[in-house]
């Protein structure tokens, strides 16, 4: 297993893992991002995200690639008015066939080490309330799961409706 920074050439595999995560989270049709979006937004003049990839030797004789990407940790920087610079871990994904091999822990560790290297005051992420194995893993590692906070989002339709109708009172 090798953990390294992702490159533009990795984005097709990254997208595949994002789609696998969406299916796991029961939202298989929710992914709108494309390989071109990932390349533009992750590797342009001002990258909007960074990604670590986990690769292993490819065991398939049919495949020309010597290595296969089987996990990702995609993150970006945020600013907290209370803490300053933070890292937001957007997705930690391990291919279903590779779960339980320590690969997820290795990617998770890489994010925490990146936070230490960058001197951030917090690394944060979201976890679904029904994903008890992940919650237990995070708590066991020393992370706090804030059960009294809600994630709030406005989707594209909501944004369009809000702008069209101005502020609702």
PDB file of C-alpha atoms in Angstrom:
ATOM      1  CA  UNK A   1       0.000   0.000   0.000  1.00  0.00           C
ATOM      2  CA  UNK A   2       1.238   3.476  -0.866  1.00  0.00           C
ATOM      3  CA  UNK A   3      -0.345   6.787   0.248  1.00  0.00           C
ATOM      4  CA  UNK A   4       0.523   9.797  -1.891  1.00  0.00           C
ATOM      5  CA  UNK A   5      -0.822  13.152  -3.058  1.00  0.00           C
ATOM      6  CA  UNK A   6      -3.279  12.806  -5.927  1.00  0.00           C
ATOM      7  CA  UNK A   7      -2.535  14.048  -9.439  1.00  0.00           C
ATOM      8  CA  UNK A   8      -4.800  15.076 -12.316  1.00  0.00           C
ATOM      9  CA  UNK A   9      -4.293  11.605 -13.840  1.00  0.00           C
ATOM     10  CA  UNK A  10      -5.881  10.069 -10.719  1.00  0.00           C
ATOM     11  CA  UNK A  11      -9.174  11.924 -11.004  1.00  0.00           C
ATOM     12  CA  UNK A  12     -11.077   9.233 -12.932  1.00  0.00           C
ATOM     13  CA  UNK A  13     -10.314   6.768 -10.119  1.00  0.00           C
ATOM     14  CA  UNK A  14     -11.155   9.437  -7.516  1.00  0.00           C
ATOM     15  CA  UNK A  15     -14.523  10.018  -9.182  1.00  0.00           C
ATOM     16  CA  UNK A  16     -15.181   6.280  -9.167  1.00  0.00           C
ATOM     17  CA  UNK A  17     -14.617   6.175  -5.405  1.00  0.00           C
ATOM     18  CA  UNK A  18     -16.834   9.243  -4.891  1.00  0.00           C
ATOM     19  CA  UNK A  19     -19.587   7.430  -6.810  1.00  0.00           C
ATOM     20  CA  UNK A  20     -19.045   4.302  -4.707  1.00  0.00           C
ATOM     21  CA  UNK A  21     -19.435   6.418  -1.551  1.00  0.00           C
ATOM     22  CA  UNK A  22     -22.650   7.960  -2.892  1.00  0.00           C
ATOM     23  CA  UNK A  23     -24.084   4.479  -3.466  1.00  0.00           C
ATOM     24  CA  UNK A  24     -23.034   3.435   0.073  1.00  0.00           C
ATOM     25  CA  UNK A  25     -24.782   6.534   1.462  1.00  0.00           C
ATOM     26  CA  UNK A  26     -27.952   5.603  -0.482  1.00  0.00           C
ATOM     27  CA  UNK A  27     -27.611   8.545  -2.919  1.00  0.00           C
ATOM     28  CA  UNK A  28     -26.294   6.841  -6.082  1.00  0.00           C
ATOM     29  CA  UNK A  29     -27.595   9.534  -8.440  1.00  0.00           C
ATOM     30  CA  UNK A  30     -26.444  12.542  -6.392  1.00  0.00           C
ATOM     31  CA  UNK A  31     -22.936  12.906  -7.833  1.00  0.00           C
ATOM     32  CA  UNK A  32     -22.859  15.690 -10.430  1.00  0.00           C
ATOM     33  CA  UNK A  33     -19.124  16.405 -10.419  1.00  0.00           C
ATOM     34  CA  UNK A  34     -17.088  15.200 -13.418  1.00  0.00           C
ATOM     35  CA  UNK A  35     -13.450  14.271 -13.966  1.00  0.00           C
ATOM     36  CA  UNK A  36     -12.994  17.637 -15.713  1.00  0.00           C
ATOM     37  CA  UNK A  37     -14.454  19.432 -12.673  1.00  0.00           C
ATOM     38  CA  UNK A  38     -12.053  17.590 -10.362  1.00  0.00           C
ATOM     39  CA  UNK A  39      -9.043  18.422 -12.530  1.00  0.00           C
ATOM     40  CA  UNK A  40     -10.027  22.093 -12.915  1.00  0.00           C
ATOM     41  CA  UNK A  41     -10.953  22.633  -9.272  1.00  0.00           C
ATOM     42  CA  UNK A  42      -8.188  20.581  -7.683  1.00  0.00           C
ATOM     43  CA  UNK A  43      -5.230  21.459  -9.853  1.00  0.00           C
ATOM     44  CA  UNK A  44      -5.873  24.969 -11.173  1.00  0.00           C
ATOM     45  CA  UNK A  45      -4.112  28.157 -10.068  1.00  0.00           C
ATOM     46  CA  UNK A  46      -6.058  28.221  -6.777  1.00  0.00           C
ATOM     47  CA  UNK A  47      -6.910  24.609  -5.866  1.00  0.00           C
ATOM     48  CA  UNK A  48     -10.234  24.221  -4.065  1.00  0.00           C
ATOM     49  CA  UNK A  49      -9.276  20.824  -2.637  1.00  0.00           C
ATOM     50  CA  UNK A  50      -6.390  18.426  -2.099  1.00  0.00           C
ATOM     51  CA  UNK A  51      -6.494  14.647  -2.121  1.00  0.00           C
ATOM     52  CA  UNK A  52      -4.441  11.765  -0.832  1.00  0.00           C
ATOM     53  CA  UNK A  53      -4.821   8.512  -2.732  1.00  0.00           C
ATOM     54  CA  UNK A  54      -4.094   5.011  -1.526  1.00  0.00           C
ATOM     55  CA  UNK A  55      -2.837   2.630  -4.143  1.00  0.00           C
ATOM     56  CA  UNK A  56      -2.015  -1.055  -4.142  1.00  0.00           C
ATOM     57  CA  UNK A  57      -0.460  -3.430  -6.635  1.00  0.00           C
ATOM     58  CA  UNK A  58      -3.092  -4.458  -9.179  1.00  0.00           C
ATOM     59  CA  UNK A  59      -3.783  -8.183  -8.918  1.00  0.00           C
ATOM     60  CA  UNK A  60      -5.816  -8.326 -12.139  1.00  0.00           C
ATOM     61  CA  UNK A  61      -3.875  -9.786 -15.059  1.00  0.00           C
ATOM     62  CA  UNK A  62      -6.284  -8.074 -17.504  1.00  0.00           C
ATOM     63  CA  UNK A  63      -5.434  -4.556 -16.342  1.00  0.00           C
ATOM     64  CA  UNK A  64      -2.455  -2.712 -17.852  1.00  0.00           C
ATOM     65  CA  UNK A  65      -2.004  -0.531 -14.760  1.00  0.00           C
ATOM     66  CA  UNK A  66       0.568  -1.767 -12.255  1.00  0.00           C
ATOM     67  CA  UNK A  67      -1.156   0.041  -9.376  1.00  0.00           C
ATOM     68  CA  UNK A  68      -4.804   0.603  -8.529  1.00  0.00           C
ATOM     69  CA  UNK A  69      -6.273   3.464  -6.465  1.00  0.00           C
ATOM     70  CA  UNK A  70      -8.452   1.914  -3.771  1.00  0.00           C
ATOM     71  CA  UNK A  71      -8.951   4.802  -1.342  1.00  0.00           C
ATOM     72  CA  UNK A  72      -9.001   8.579  -1.072  1.00  0.00           C
ATOM     73  CA  UNK A  73      -9.025  11.300   1.536  1.00  0.00           C
ATOM     74  CA  UNK A  74     -10.226  14.554  -0.042  1.00  0.00           C
ATOM     75  CA  UNK A  75      -9.839  17.721   2.035  1.00  0.00           C
ATOM     76  CA  UNK A  76      -9.736  21.491   1.884  1.00  0.00           C
ATOM     77  CA  UNK A  77      -8.878  24.395   4.156  1.00  0.00           C
ATOM     78  CA  UNK A  78     -11.457  26.436   6.025  1.00  0.00           C
ATOM     79  CA  UNK A  79     -11.318  29.300   8.445  1.00  0.00           C
ATOM     80  CA  UNK A  80     -12.996  29.246  11.839  1.00  0.00           C
ATOM     81  CA  UNK A  81     -13.686  32.552  13.556  1.00  0.00           C
ATOM     82  CA  UNK A  82     -12.918  30.782  16.842  1.00  0.00           C
ATOM     83  CA  UNK A  83      -9.947  28.622  15.856  1.00  0.00           C
ATOM     84  CA  UNK A  84      -8.402  30.105  12.700  1.00  0.00           C
ATOM     85  CA  UNK A  85      -7.176  27.778   9.940  1.00  0.00           C
ATOM     86  CA  UNK A  86      -8.788  24.336   9.902  1.00  0.00           C
ATOM     87  CA  UNK A  87      -8.926  21.337   7.590  1.00  0.00           C
ATOM     88  CA  UNK A  88     -12.267  19.965   6.450  1.00  0.00           C
ATOM     89  CA  UNK A  89     -12.110  16.295   5.483  1.00  0.00           C
ATOM     90  CA  UNK A  90     -14.793  16.114   2.809  1.00  0.00           C
ATOM     91  CA  UNK A  91     -14.561  12.410   2.035  1.00  0.00           C
ATOM     92  CA  UNK A  92     -12.631   9.421   3.294  1.00  0.00           C
ATOM     93  CA  UNK A  93     -13.441   6.532   0.970  1.00  0.00           C
ATOM     94  CA  UNK A  94     -12.065   3.004   0.811  1.00  0.00           C
ATOM     95  CA  UNK A  95     -13.150   0.591  -1.901  1.00  0.00           C
ATOM     96  CA  UNK A  96     -15.572  -1.908  -0.373  1.00  0.00           C
ATOM     97  CA  UNK A  97     -13.288  -4.851  -1.156  1.00  0.00           C
ATOM     98  CA  UNK A  98     -10.435  -3.155   0.748  1.00  0.00           C
ATOM     99  CA  UNK A  99     -12.284  -2.220   3.941  1.00  0.00           C
ATOM    100  CA  UNK A 100     -10.845  -3.739   7.103  1.00  0.00           C
ATOM    101  CA  UNK A 101      -7.283  -3.785   5.738  1.00  0.00           C
ATOM    102  CA  UNK A 102      -6.017  -0.711   7.611  1.00  0.00           C
ATOM    103  CA  UNK A 103      -6.200   1.417   4.496  1.00  0.00           C
ATOM    104  CA  UNK A 104      -8.844   3.775   5.934  1.00  0.00           C
ATOM    105  CA  UNK A 105      -6.757   4.250   9.067  1.00  0.00           C
ATOM    106  CA  UNK A 106      -3.692   5.045   6.937  1.00  0.00           C
ATOM    107  CA  UNK A 107      -5.603   7.715   4.966  1.00  0.00           C
ATOM    108  CA  UNK A 108      -7.142   9.124   8.169  1.00  0.00           C
ATOM    109  CA  UNK A 109      -3.675   9.294   9.749  1.00  0.00           C
ATOM    110  CA  UNK A 110      -2.345  11.148   6.710  1.00  0.00           C
ATOM    111  CA  UNK A 111      -5.029  13.837   7.121  1.00  0.00           C
ATOM    112  CA  UNK A 112      -4.286  14.250  10.832  1.00  0.00           C
ATOM    113  CA  UNK A 113      -0.541  14.479  10.086  1.00  0.00           C
ATOM    114  CA  UNK A 114      -1.277  17.072   7.377  1.00  0.00           C
ATOM    115  CA  UNK A 115      -3.182  19.105   9.975  1.00  0.00           C
ATOM    116  CA  UNK A 116      -0.226  18.932  12.350  1.00  0.00           C
ATOM    117  CA  UNK A 117       2.189  19.900   9.566  1.00  0.00           C
ATOM    118  CA  UNK A 118      -0.014  22.862   8.581  1.00  0.00           C
ATOM    119  CA  UNK A 119      -0.492  23.872  12.243  1.00  0.00           C
ATOM    120  CA  UNK A 120      -4.264  23.894  11.969  1.00  0.00           C
ATOM    121  CA  UNK A 121      -6.227  24.076  15.190  1.00  0.00           C
ATOM    122  CA  UNK A 122      -8.931  21.644  14.112  1.00  0.00           C
ATOM    123  CA  UNK A 123      -9.638  18.892  11.609  1.00  0.00           C
ATOM    124  CA  UNK A 124     -13.353  18.426  11.034  1.00  0.00           C
ATOM    125  CA  UNK A 125     -15.712  16.277   8.988  1.00  0.00           C
ATOM    126  CA  UNK A 126     -19.265  14.968   8.902  1.00  0.00           C
ATOM    127  CA  UNK A 127     -20.492  11.441   9.521  1.00  0.00           C
ATOM    128  CA  UNK A 128     -23.978  10.070   8.973  1.00  0.00           C
ATOM    129  CA  UNK A 129     -25.792   9.212  12.206  1.00  0.00           C
ATOM    130  CA  UNK A 130     -26.477   5.648  11.025  1.00  0.00           C
ATOM    131  CA  UNK A 131     -22.824   4.913  10.197  1.00  0.00           C
ATOM    132  CA  UNK A 132     -22.013   3.472  13.619  1.00  0.00           C
ATOM    133  CA  UNK A 133     -18.775   1.709  12.562  1.00  0.00           C
ATOM    134  CA  UNK A 134     -17.361   5.050  11.400  1.00  0.00           C
ATOM    135  CA  UNK A 135     -18.602   6.873  14.521  1.00  0.00           C
ATOM    136  CA  UNK A 136     -17.013   4.231  16.761  1.00  0.00           C
ATOM    137  CA  UNK A 137     -13.764   4.409  14.784  1.00  0.00           C
ATOM    138  CA  UNK A 138     -13.602   8.200  15.073  1.00  0.00           C
ATOM    139  CA  UNK A 139     -14.417   8.234  18.790  1.00  0.00           C
ATOM    140  CA  UNK A 140     -11.852   5.504  19.468  1.00  0.00           C
ATOM    141  CA  UNK A 141      -9.225   7.636  17.685  1.00  0.00           C
ATOM    142  CA  UNK A 142      -9.891  10.567  20.031  1.00  0.00           C
ATOM    143  CA  UNK A 143     -12.248  12.594  17.829  1.00  0.00           C
ATOM    144  CA  UNK A 144     -15.381  14.148  19.297  1.00  0.00           C
ATOM    145  CA  UNK A 145     -18.701  13.547  17.562  1.00  0.00           C
ATOM    146  CA  UNK A 146     -20.791  16.680  18.154  1.00  0.00           C
ATOM    147  CA  UNK A 147     -24.296  15.295  18.458  1.00  0.00           C
ATOM    148  CA  UNK A 148     -25.892  18.648  19.278  1.00  0.00           C
ATOM    149  CA  UNK A 149     -25.066  20.301  15.939  1.00  0.00           C
ATOM    150  CA  UNK A 150     -27.002  19.978  12.682  1.00  0.00           C
ATOM    151  CA  UNK A 151     -25.519  20.214   9.211  1.00  0.00           C
ATOM    152  CA  UNK A 152     -27.347  22.911   7.252  1.00  0.00           C
ATOM    153  CA  UNK A 153     -27.228  23.059   3.464  1.00  0.00           C
ATOM    154  CA  UNK A 154     -28.983  24.897   0.682  1.00  0.00           C
ATOM    155  CA  UNK A 155     -28.950  22.979  -2.595  1.00  0.00           C
ATOM    156  CA  UNK A 156     -28.843  24.497  -6.074  1.00  0.00           C
ATOM    157  CA  UNK A 157     -32.652  24.632  -6.376  1.00  0.00           C
ATOM    158  CA  UNK A 158     -32.852  26.373  -3.005  1.00  0.00           C
ATOM    159  CA  UNK A 159     -30.196  28.892  -4.029  1.00  0.00           C
ATOM    160  CA  UNK A 160     -32.032  29.650  -7.266  1.00  0.00           C
ATOM    161  CA  UNK A 161     -35.361  29.977  -5.456  1.00  0.00           C
ATOM    162  CA  UNK A 162     -33.870  32.230  -2.791  1.00  0.00           C
ATOM    163  CA  UNK A 163     -32.231  34.539  -5.339  1.00  0.00           C
ATOM    164  CA  UNK A 164     -35.338  34.624  -7.522  1.00  0.00           C
ATOM    165  CA  UNK A 165     -37.703  35.426  -4.645  1.00  0.00           C
ATOM    166  CA  UNK A 166     -35.237  37.510  -2.638  1.00  0.00           C
ATOM    167  CA  UNK A 167     -35.273  37.073   1.112  1.00  0.00           C
ATOM    168  CA  UNK A 168     -38.220  35.245   2.575  1.00  0.00           C
ATOM    169  CA  UNK A 169     -39.655  36.784   5.698  1.00  0.00           C
TER     170      UNK A 169
END
